[in-house]
mmCIF file of C-alpha atoms and ligand atoms in Angstrom:
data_model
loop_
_atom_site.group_PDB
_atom_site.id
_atom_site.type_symbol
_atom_site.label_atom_id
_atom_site.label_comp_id
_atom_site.label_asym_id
_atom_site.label_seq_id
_atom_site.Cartn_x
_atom_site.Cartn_y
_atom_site.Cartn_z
ATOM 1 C CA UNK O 1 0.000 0.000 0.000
ATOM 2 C CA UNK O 2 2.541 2.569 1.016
ATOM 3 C CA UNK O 3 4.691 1.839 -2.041
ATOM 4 C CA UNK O 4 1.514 2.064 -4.132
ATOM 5 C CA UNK O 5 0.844 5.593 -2.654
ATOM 6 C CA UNK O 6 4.744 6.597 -3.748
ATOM 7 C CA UNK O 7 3.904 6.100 -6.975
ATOM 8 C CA UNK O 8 0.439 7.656 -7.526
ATOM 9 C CA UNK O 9 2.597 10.901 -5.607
ATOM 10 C CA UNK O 10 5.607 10.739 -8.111
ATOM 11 C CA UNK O 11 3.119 10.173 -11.140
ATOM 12 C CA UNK O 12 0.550 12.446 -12.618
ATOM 13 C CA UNK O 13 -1.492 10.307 -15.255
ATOM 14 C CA UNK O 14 -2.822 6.976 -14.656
ATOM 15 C CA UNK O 15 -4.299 4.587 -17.166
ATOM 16 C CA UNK O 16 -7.237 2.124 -14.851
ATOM 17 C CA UNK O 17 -8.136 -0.769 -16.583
ATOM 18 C CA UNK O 18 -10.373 -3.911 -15.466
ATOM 19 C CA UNK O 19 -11.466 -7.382 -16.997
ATOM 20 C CA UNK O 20 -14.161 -7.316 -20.268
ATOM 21 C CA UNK O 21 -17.571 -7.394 -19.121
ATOM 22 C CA UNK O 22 -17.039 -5.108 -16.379
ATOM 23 C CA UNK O 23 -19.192 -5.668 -13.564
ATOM 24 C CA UNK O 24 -19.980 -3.458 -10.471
ATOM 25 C CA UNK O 25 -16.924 -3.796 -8.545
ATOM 26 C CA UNK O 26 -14.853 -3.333 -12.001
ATOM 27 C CA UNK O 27 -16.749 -0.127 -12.731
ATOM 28 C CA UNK O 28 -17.225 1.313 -8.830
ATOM 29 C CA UNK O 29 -13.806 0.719 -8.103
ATOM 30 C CA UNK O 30 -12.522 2.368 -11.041
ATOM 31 C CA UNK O 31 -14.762 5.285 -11.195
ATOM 32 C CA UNK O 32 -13.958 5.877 -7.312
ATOM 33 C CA UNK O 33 -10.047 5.445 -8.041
ATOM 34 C CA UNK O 34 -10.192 8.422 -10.825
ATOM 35 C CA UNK O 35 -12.592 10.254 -8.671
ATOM 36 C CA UNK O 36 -9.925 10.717 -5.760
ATOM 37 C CA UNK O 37 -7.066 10.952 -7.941
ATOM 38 C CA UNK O 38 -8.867 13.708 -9.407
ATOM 39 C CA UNK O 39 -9.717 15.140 -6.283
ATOM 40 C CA UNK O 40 -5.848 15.193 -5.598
ATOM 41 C CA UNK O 41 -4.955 17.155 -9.132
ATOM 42 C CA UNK O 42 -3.935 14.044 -10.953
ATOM 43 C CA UNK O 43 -5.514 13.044 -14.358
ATOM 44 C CA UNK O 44 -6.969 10.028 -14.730
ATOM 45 C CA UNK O 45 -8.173 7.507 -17.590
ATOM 46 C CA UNK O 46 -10.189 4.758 -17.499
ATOM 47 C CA UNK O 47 -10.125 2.770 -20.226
ATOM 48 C CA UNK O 48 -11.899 -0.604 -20.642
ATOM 49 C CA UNK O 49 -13.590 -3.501 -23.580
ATOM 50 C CA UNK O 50 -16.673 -3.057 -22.913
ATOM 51 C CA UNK O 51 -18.746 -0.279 -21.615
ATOM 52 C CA UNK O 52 -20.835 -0.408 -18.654
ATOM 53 C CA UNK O 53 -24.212 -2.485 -18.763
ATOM 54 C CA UNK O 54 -27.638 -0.765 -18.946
ATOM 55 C CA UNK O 55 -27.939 -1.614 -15.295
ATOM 56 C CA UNK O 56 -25.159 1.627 -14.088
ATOM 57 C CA UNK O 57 -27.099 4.124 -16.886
ATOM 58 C CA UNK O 58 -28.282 6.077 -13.623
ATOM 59 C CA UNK O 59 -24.808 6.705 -12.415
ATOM 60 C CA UNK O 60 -23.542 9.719 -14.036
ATOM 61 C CA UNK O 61 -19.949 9.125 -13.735
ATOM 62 C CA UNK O 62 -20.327 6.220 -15.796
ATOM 63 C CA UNK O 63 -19.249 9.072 -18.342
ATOM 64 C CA UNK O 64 -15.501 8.703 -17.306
ATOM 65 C CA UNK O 65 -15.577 4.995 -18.833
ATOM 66 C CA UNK O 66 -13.801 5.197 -22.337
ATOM 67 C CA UNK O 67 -13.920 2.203 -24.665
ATOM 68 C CA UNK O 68 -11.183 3.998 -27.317
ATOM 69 C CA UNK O 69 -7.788 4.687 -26.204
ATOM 70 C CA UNK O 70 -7.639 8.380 -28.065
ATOM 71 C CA UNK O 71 -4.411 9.566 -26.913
ATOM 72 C CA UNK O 72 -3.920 9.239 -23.269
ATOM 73 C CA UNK O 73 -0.271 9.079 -22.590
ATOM 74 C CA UNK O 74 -0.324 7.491 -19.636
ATOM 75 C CA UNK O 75 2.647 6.967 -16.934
ATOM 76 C CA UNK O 76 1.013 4.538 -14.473
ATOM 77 C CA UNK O 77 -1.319 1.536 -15.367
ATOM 78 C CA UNK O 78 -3.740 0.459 -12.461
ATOM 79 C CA UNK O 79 -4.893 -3.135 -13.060
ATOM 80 C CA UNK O 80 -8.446 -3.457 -11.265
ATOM 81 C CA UNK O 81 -10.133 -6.735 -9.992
ATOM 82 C CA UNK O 82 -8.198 -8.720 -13.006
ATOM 83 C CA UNK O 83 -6.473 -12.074 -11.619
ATOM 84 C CA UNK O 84 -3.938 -11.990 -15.043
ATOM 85 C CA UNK O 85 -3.657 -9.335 -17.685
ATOM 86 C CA UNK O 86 -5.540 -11.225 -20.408
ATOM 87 C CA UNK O 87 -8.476 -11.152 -18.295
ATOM 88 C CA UNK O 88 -8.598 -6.603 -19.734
ATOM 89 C CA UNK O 89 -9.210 -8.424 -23.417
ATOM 90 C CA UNK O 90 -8.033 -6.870 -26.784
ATOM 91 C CA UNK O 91 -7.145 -4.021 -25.071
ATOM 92 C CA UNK O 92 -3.826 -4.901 -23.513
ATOM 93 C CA UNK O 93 -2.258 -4.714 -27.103
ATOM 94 C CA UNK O 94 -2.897 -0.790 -27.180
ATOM 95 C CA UNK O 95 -1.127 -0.309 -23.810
ATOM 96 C CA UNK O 96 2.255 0.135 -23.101
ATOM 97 C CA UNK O 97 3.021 -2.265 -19.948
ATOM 98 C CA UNK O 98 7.091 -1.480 -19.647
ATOM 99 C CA UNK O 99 5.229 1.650 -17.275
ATOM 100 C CA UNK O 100 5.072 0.929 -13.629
ATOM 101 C CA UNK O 101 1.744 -1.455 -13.216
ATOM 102 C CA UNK O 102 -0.181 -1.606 -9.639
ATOM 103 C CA UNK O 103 -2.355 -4.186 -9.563
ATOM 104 C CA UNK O 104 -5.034 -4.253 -7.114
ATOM 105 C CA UNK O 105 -7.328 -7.333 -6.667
ATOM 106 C CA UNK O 106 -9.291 -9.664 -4.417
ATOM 107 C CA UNK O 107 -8.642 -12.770 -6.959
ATOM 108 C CA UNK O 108 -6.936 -15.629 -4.812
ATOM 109 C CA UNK O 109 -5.907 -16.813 -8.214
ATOM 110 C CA UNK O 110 -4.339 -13.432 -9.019
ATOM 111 C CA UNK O 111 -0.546 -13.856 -10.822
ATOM 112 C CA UNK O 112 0.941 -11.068 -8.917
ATOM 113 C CA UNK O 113 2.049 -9.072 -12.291
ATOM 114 C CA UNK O 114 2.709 -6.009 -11.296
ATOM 115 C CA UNK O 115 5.206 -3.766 -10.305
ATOM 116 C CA UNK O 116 2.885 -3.245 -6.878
ATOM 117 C CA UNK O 117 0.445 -5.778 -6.203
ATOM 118 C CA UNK O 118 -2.005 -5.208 -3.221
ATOM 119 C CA UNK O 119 -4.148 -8.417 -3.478
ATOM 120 C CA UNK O 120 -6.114 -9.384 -0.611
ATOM 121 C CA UNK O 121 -8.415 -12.615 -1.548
ATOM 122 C CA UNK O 122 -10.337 -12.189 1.951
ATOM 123 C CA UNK O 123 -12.194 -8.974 0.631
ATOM 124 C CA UNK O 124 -15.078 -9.189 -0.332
ATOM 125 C CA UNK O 125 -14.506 -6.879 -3.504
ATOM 126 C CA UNK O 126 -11.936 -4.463 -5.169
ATOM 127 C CA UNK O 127 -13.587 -1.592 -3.908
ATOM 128 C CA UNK O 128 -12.825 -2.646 -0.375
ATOM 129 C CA UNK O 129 -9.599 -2.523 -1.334
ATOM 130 C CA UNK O 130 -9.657 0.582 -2.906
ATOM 131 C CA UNK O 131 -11.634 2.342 -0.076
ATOM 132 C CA UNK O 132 -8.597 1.820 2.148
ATOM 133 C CA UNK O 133 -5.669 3.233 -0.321
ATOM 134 C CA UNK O 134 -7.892 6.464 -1.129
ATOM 135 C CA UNK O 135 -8.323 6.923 2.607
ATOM 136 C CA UNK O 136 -4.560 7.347 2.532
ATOM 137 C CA UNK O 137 -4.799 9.791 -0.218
ATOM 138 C CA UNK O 138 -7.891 12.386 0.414
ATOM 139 C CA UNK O 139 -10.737 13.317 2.264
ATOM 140 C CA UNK O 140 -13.904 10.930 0.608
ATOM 141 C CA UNK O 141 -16.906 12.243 -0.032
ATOM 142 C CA UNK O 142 -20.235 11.012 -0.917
ATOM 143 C CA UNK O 143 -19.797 10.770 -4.866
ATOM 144 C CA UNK O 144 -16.685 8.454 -4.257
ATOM 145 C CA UNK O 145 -18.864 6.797 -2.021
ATOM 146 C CA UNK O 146 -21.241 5.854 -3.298
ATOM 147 C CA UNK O 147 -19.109 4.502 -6.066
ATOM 148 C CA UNK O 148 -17.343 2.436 -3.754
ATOM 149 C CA UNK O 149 -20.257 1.173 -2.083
ATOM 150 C CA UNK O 150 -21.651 0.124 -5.592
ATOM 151 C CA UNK O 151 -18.581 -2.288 -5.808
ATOM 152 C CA UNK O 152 -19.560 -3.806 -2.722
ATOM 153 C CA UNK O 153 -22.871 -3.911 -3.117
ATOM 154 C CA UNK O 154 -23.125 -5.865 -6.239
ATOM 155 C CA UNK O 155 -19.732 -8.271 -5.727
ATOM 156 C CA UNK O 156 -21.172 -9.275 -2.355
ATOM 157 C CA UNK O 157 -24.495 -9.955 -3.757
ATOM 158 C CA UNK O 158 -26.235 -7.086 -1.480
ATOM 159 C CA UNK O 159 -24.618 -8.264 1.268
ATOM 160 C CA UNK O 160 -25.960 -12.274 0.928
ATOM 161 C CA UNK O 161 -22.424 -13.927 -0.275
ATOM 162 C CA UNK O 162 -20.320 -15.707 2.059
ATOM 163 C CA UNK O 163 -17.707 -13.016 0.983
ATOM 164 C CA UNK O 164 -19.845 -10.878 3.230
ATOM 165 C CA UNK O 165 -17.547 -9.719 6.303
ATOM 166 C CA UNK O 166 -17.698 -7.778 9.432
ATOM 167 C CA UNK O 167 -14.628 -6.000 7.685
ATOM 168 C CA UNK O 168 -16.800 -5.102 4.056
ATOM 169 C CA UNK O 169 -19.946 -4.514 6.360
ATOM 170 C CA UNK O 170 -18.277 -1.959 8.472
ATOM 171 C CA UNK O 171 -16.620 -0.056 4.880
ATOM 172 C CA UNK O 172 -20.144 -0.160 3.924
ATOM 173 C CA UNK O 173 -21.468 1.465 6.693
ATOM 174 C CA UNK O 174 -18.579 4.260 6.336
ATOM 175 C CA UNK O 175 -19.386 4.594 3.232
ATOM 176 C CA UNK O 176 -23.208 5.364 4.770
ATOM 177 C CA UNK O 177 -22.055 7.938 6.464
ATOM 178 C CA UNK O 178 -20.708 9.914 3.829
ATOM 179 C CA UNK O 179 -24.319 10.213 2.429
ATOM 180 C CA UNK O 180 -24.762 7.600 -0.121
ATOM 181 C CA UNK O 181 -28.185 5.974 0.083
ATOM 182 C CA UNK O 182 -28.118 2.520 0.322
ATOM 183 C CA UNK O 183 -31.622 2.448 -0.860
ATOM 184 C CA UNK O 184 -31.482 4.129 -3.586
ATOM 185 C CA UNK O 185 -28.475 2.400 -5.426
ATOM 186 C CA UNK O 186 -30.335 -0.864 -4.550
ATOM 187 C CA UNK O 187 -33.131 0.963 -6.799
ATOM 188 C CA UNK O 188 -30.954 2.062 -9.480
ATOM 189 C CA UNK O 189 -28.803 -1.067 -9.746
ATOM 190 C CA UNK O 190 -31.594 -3.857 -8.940
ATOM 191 C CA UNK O 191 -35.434 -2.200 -9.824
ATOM 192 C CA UNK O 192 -34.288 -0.956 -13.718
ATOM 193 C CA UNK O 193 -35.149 -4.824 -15.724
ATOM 194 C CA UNK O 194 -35.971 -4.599 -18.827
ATOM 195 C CA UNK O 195 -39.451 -6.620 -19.426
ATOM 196 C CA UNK O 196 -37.604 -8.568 -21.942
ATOM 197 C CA UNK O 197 -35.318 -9.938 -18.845
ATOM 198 C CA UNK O 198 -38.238 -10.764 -17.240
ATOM 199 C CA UNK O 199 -39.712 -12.526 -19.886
ATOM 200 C CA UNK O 200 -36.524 -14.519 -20.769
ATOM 201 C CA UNK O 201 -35.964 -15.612 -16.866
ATOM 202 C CA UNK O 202 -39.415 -17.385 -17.015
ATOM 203 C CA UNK O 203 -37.672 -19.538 -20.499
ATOM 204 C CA UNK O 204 -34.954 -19.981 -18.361
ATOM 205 C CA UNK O 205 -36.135 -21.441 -15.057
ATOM 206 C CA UNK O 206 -38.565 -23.861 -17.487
ATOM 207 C CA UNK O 207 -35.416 -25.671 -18.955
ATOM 208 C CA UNK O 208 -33.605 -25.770 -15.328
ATOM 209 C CA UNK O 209 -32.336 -28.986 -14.729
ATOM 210 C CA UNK O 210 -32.574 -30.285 -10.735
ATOM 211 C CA UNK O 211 -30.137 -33.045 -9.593
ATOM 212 C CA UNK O 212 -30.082 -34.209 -6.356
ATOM 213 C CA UNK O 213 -27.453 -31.732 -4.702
ATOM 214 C CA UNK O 214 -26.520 -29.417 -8.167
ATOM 215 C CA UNK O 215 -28.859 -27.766 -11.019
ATOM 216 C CA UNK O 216 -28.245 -26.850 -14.615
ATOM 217 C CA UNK O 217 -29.496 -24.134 -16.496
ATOM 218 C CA UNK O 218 -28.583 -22.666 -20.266
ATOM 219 C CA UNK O 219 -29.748 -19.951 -22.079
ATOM 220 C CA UNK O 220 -29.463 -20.101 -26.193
ATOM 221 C CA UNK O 221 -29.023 -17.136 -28.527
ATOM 222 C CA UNK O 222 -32.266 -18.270 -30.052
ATOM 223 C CA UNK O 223 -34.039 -17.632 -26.456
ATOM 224 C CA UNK O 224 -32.515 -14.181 -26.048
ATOM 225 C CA UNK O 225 -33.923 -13.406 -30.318
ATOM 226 C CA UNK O 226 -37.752 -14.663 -29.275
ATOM 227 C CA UNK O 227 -37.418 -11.663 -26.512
ATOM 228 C CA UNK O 228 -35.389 -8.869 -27.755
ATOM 229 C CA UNK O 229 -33.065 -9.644 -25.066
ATOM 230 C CA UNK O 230 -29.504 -9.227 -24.669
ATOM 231 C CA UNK O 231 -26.549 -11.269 -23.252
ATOM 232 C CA UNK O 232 -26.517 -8.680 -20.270
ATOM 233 C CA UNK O 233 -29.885 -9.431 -19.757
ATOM 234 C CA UNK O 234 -29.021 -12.789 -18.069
ATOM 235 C CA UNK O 235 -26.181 -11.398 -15.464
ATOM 236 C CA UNK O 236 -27.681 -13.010 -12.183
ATOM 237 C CA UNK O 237 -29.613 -15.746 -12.988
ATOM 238 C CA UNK O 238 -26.994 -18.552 -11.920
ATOM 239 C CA UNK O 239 -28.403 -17.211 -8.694
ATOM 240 C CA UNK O 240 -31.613 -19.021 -9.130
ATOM 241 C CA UNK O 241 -29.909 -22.174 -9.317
ATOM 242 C CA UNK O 242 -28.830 -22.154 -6.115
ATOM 243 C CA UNK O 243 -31.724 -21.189 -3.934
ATOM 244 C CA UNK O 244 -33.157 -24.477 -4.006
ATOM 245 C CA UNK O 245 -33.157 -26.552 -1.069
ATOM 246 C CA UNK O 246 -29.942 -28.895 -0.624
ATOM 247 C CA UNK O 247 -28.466 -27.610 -3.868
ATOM 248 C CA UNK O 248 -25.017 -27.303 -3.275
ATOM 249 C CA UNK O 249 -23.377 -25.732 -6.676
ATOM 250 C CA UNK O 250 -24.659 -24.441 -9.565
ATOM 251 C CA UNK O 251 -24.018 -23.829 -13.467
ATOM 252 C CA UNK O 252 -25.427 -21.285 -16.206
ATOM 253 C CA UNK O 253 -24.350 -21.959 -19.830
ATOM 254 C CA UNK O 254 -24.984 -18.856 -22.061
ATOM 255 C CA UNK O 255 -24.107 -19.475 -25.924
ATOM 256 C CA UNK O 256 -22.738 -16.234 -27.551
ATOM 257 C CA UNK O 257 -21.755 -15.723 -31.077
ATOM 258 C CA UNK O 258 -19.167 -17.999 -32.887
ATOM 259 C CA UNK O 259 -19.869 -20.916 -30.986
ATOM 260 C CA UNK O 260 -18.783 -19.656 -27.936
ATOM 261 C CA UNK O 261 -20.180 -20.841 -24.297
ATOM 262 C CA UNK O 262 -19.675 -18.852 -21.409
ATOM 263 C CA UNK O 263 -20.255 -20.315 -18.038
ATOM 264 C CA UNK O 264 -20.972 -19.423 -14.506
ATOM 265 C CA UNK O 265 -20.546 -21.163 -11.780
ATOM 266 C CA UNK O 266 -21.584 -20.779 -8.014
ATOM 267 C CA UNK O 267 -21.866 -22.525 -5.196
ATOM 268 C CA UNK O 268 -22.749 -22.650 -1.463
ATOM 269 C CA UNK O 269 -19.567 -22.389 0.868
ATOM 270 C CA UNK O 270 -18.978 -25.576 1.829
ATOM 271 C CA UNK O 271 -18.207 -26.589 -2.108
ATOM 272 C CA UNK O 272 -15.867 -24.700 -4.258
ATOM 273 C CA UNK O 273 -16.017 -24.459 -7.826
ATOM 274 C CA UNK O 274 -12.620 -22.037 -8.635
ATOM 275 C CA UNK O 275 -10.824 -25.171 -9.742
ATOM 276 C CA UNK O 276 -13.732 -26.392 -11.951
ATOM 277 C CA UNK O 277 -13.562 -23.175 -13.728
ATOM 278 C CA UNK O 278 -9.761 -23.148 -13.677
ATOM 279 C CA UNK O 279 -10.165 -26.683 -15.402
ATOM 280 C CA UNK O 280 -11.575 -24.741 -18.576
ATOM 281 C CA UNK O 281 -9.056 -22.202 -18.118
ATOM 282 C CA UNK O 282 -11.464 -19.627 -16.644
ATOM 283 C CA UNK O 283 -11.253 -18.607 -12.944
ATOM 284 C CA UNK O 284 -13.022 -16.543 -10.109
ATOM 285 C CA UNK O 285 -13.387 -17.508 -6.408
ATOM 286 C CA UNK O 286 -14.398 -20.002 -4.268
ATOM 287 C CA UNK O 287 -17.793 -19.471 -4.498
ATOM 288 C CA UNK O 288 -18.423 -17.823 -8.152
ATOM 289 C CA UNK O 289 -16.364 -18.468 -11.274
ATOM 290 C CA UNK O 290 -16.912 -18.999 -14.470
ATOM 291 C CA UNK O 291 -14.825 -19.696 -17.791
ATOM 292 C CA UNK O 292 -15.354 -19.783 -22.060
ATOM 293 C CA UNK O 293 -15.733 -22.775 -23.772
ATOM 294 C CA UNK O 294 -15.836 -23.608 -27.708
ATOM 295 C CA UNK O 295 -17.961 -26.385 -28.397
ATOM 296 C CA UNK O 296 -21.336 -27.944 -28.330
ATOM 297 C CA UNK O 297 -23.720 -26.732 -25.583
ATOM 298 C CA UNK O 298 -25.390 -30.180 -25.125
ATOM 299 C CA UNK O 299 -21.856 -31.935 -24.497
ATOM 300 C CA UNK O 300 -20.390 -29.209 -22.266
ATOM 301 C CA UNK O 301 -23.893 -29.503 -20.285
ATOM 302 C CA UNK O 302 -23.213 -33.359 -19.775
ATOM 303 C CA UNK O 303 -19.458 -33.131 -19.145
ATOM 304 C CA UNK O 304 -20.353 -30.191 -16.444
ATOM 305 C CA UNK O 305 -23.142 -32.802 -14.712
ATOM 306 C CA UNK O 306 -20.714 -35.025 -14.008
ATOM 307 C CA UNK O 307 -18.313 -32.695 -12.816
ATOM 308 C CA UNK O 308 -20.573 -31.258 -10.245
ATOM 309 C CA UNK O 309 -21.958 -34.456 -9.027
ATOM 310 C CA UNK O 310 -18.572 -35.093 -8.072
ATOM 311 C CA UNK O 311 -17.777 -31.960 -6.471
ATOM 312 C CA UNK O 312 -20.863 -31.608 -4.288
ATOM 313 C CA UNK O 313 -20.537 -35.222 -3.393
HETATM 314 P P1 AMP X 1 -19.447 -14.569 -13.697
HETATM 315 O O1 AMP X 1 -19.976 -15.941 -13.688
HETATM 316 O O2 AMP X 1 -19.110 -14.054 -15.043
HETATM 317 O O3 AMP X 1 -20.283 -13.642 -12.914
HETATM 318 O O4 AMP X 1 -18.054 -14.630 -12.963
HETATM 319 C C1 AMP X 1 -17.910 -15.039 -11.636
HETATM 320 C C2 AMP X 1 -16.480 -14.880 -11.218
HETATM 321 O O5 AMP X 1 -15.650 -15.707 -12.006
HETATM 322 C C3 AMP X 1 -15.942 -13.460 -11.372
HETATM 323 O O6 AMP X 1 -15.402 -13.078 -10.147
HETATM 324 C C4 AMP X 1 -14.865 -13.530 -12.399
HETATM 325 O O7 AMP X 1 -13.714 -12.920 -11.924
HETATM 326 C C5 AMP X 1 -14.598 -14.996 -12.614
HETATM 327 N N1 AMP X 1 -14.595 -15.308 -14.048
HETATM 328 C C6 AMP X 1 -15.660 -15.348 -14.878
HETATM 329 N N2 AMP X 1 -15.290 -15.679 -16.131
HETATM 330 C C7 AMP X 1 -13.958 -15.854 -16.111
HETATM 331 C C8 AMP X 1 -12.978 -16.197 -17.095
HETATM 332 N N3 AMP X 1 -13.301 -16.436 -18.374
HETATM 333 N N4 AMP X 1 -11.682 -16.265 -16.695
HETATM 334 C C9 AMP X 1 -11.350 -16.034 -15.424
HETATM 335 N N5 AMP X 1 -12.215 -15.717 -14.455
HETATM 336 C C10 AMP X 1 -13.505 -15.618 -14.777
HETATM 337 MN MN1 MN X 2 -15.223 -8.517 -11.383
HETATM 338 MN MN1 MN X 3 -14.509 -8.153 -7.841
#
């Protein structure tokens, strides 16, 4: 941490990336990171694959996400919530990593491949993290808040994960006090579906298949045509899968273009399914991970049943 803060002193422009398919904590903690360097007269661009999901439309700073490079000359590169540097995408061919590189994650799988590394596996989210280096930078204030608190928020499920900690419960509640409404990001982040999503989730939870101690669910590109959905539309409904009774783990196959599959994976705490995902060359945490796959859906369905009757038995 304190070397980290040497550097962001010495430095005056800083390039923050994060994985593709940025989720909450990819897009709070980055937003909150170029918010207080900002604050402390340094310039600051964040630069990611894919732009934010409709779901963060109602947080204006969302504006400081660029998906082009332009010509941002950067001296520092902060690596957010990315375990390895392939997970930023296409995007780590336009940057120039012989610059210092602090990379700050909660990834237990994380490759250390930065000049700095602050990784810390037992928090519950990046933004944790990040709460505790700007507090040894600036003064916060409710705007970097409530970013940060979005981070939390979503990677901890609302507070429902086992990831959930005294330690991310109490940043939460500091983050409370500097005036964010706990509320009303619930409101913007969770009560903003599209009907199409709703729609879609009923298909969904009709083709789920139960097993004694797992379940199975898939989504096809033809599903998402029949209801003008889109891919983003399904973030969250491996959830599902594991609120049933004695269910231990869980799996959602979505089929993108080119014959891709993407996976997610969750399960309850006694069960881990990191090293399932890592099997397919994916990753993620105890809990939640997930991996791509080329191939049929209908074989990678089978070959994942009988890898998760193993692992919850
Ligand atoms: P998801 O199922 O996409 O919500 O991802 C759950 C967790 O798994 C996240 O914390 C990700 O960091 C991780 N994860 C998902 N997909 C991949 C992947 N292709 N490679 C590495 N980690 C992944
Ligand atoms: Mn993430
Ligand atoms: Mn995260």
């Amino acid at each position: 941490m304190k070397k980290a803060i040497d550097i962001i002193k010495k430095y005056n422009k800083f390039l923050i990336v994060s994985h593709k398919y940025p989720d909450g904590d990819s897009i709070g903690s980055q937003i909150a990171l170029a918010l207080g360097l900002l604050k402390i007269g340094k310039k600051a661009y964040i630069y990611n694959e894919d732009p934010p999901t409709d779901r963060y439309s109602r947080f204006k700073r969302i504006n400081l996400i660029h998906t082009d490079k332009k010509d941002f000359d950067e001296e520092v590169i902060f690596s957010l919530d990315s375990a390895e540097l392939n997970r930023i995408g296409f995007i780590k061919d336009e940057i120039d990593f012989t610059k210092p590189i602090i990379n700050i994650d909660h990834h237990i799988s994380n490759k250390n491949f930065g000049d700095i590394n602050i990784v810390k596996p037992y928090y519950s989210s990046t933004a944790e993290i990040i709460y505790e280096l700007l507090n040894r930078l600036t003064e916060l204030d409710e705007e970097i808040a409530t970013y940060l608190y979005i981070g939390i928020l979503t990677d901890t499920g609302s507070f429902r994960y086992p990831n959930t900690t005294s330690h991310s419960l109490r940043v939460a509640s500091k983050l409370v006090n500097y005036g964010v409404v706990a509320s009303q990001i619930s409101e913007f982040i969770w009560f903003t579906d599209p009907p199409a999503r709703i729609k879609l989730l009923g298909d969904v939870l009709q083709n789920i298949t139960l097993h004694d101690k797992f379940s199975i669910m898939y989504v096809t590109k033809n599903m998402l045509k029949n209801h003008g959905a889109k891919e983003e539309d399904t973030n969250e409904f491996v959830d599902y899968g594991l609120t049933i009774k004695n269910v231990k783990a869980t799996a959602m196959i979505k089929e993108r273009e080119g014959g891709i599959l993407k996976v997610s994976l969750r399960s309850r705490n006694d069960v881990s399914v990191q090293e399932l995902a890592s099997e397919y060359g994916g990753g993620g945490h105890k809990t939640a991970a997930g991996f791509t796959y080329k191939g049929d859906l209908r074989v990678l369905k089978k070959e994942l049943e009988k890898k998760l009757e193993r692992i919850v038995n």
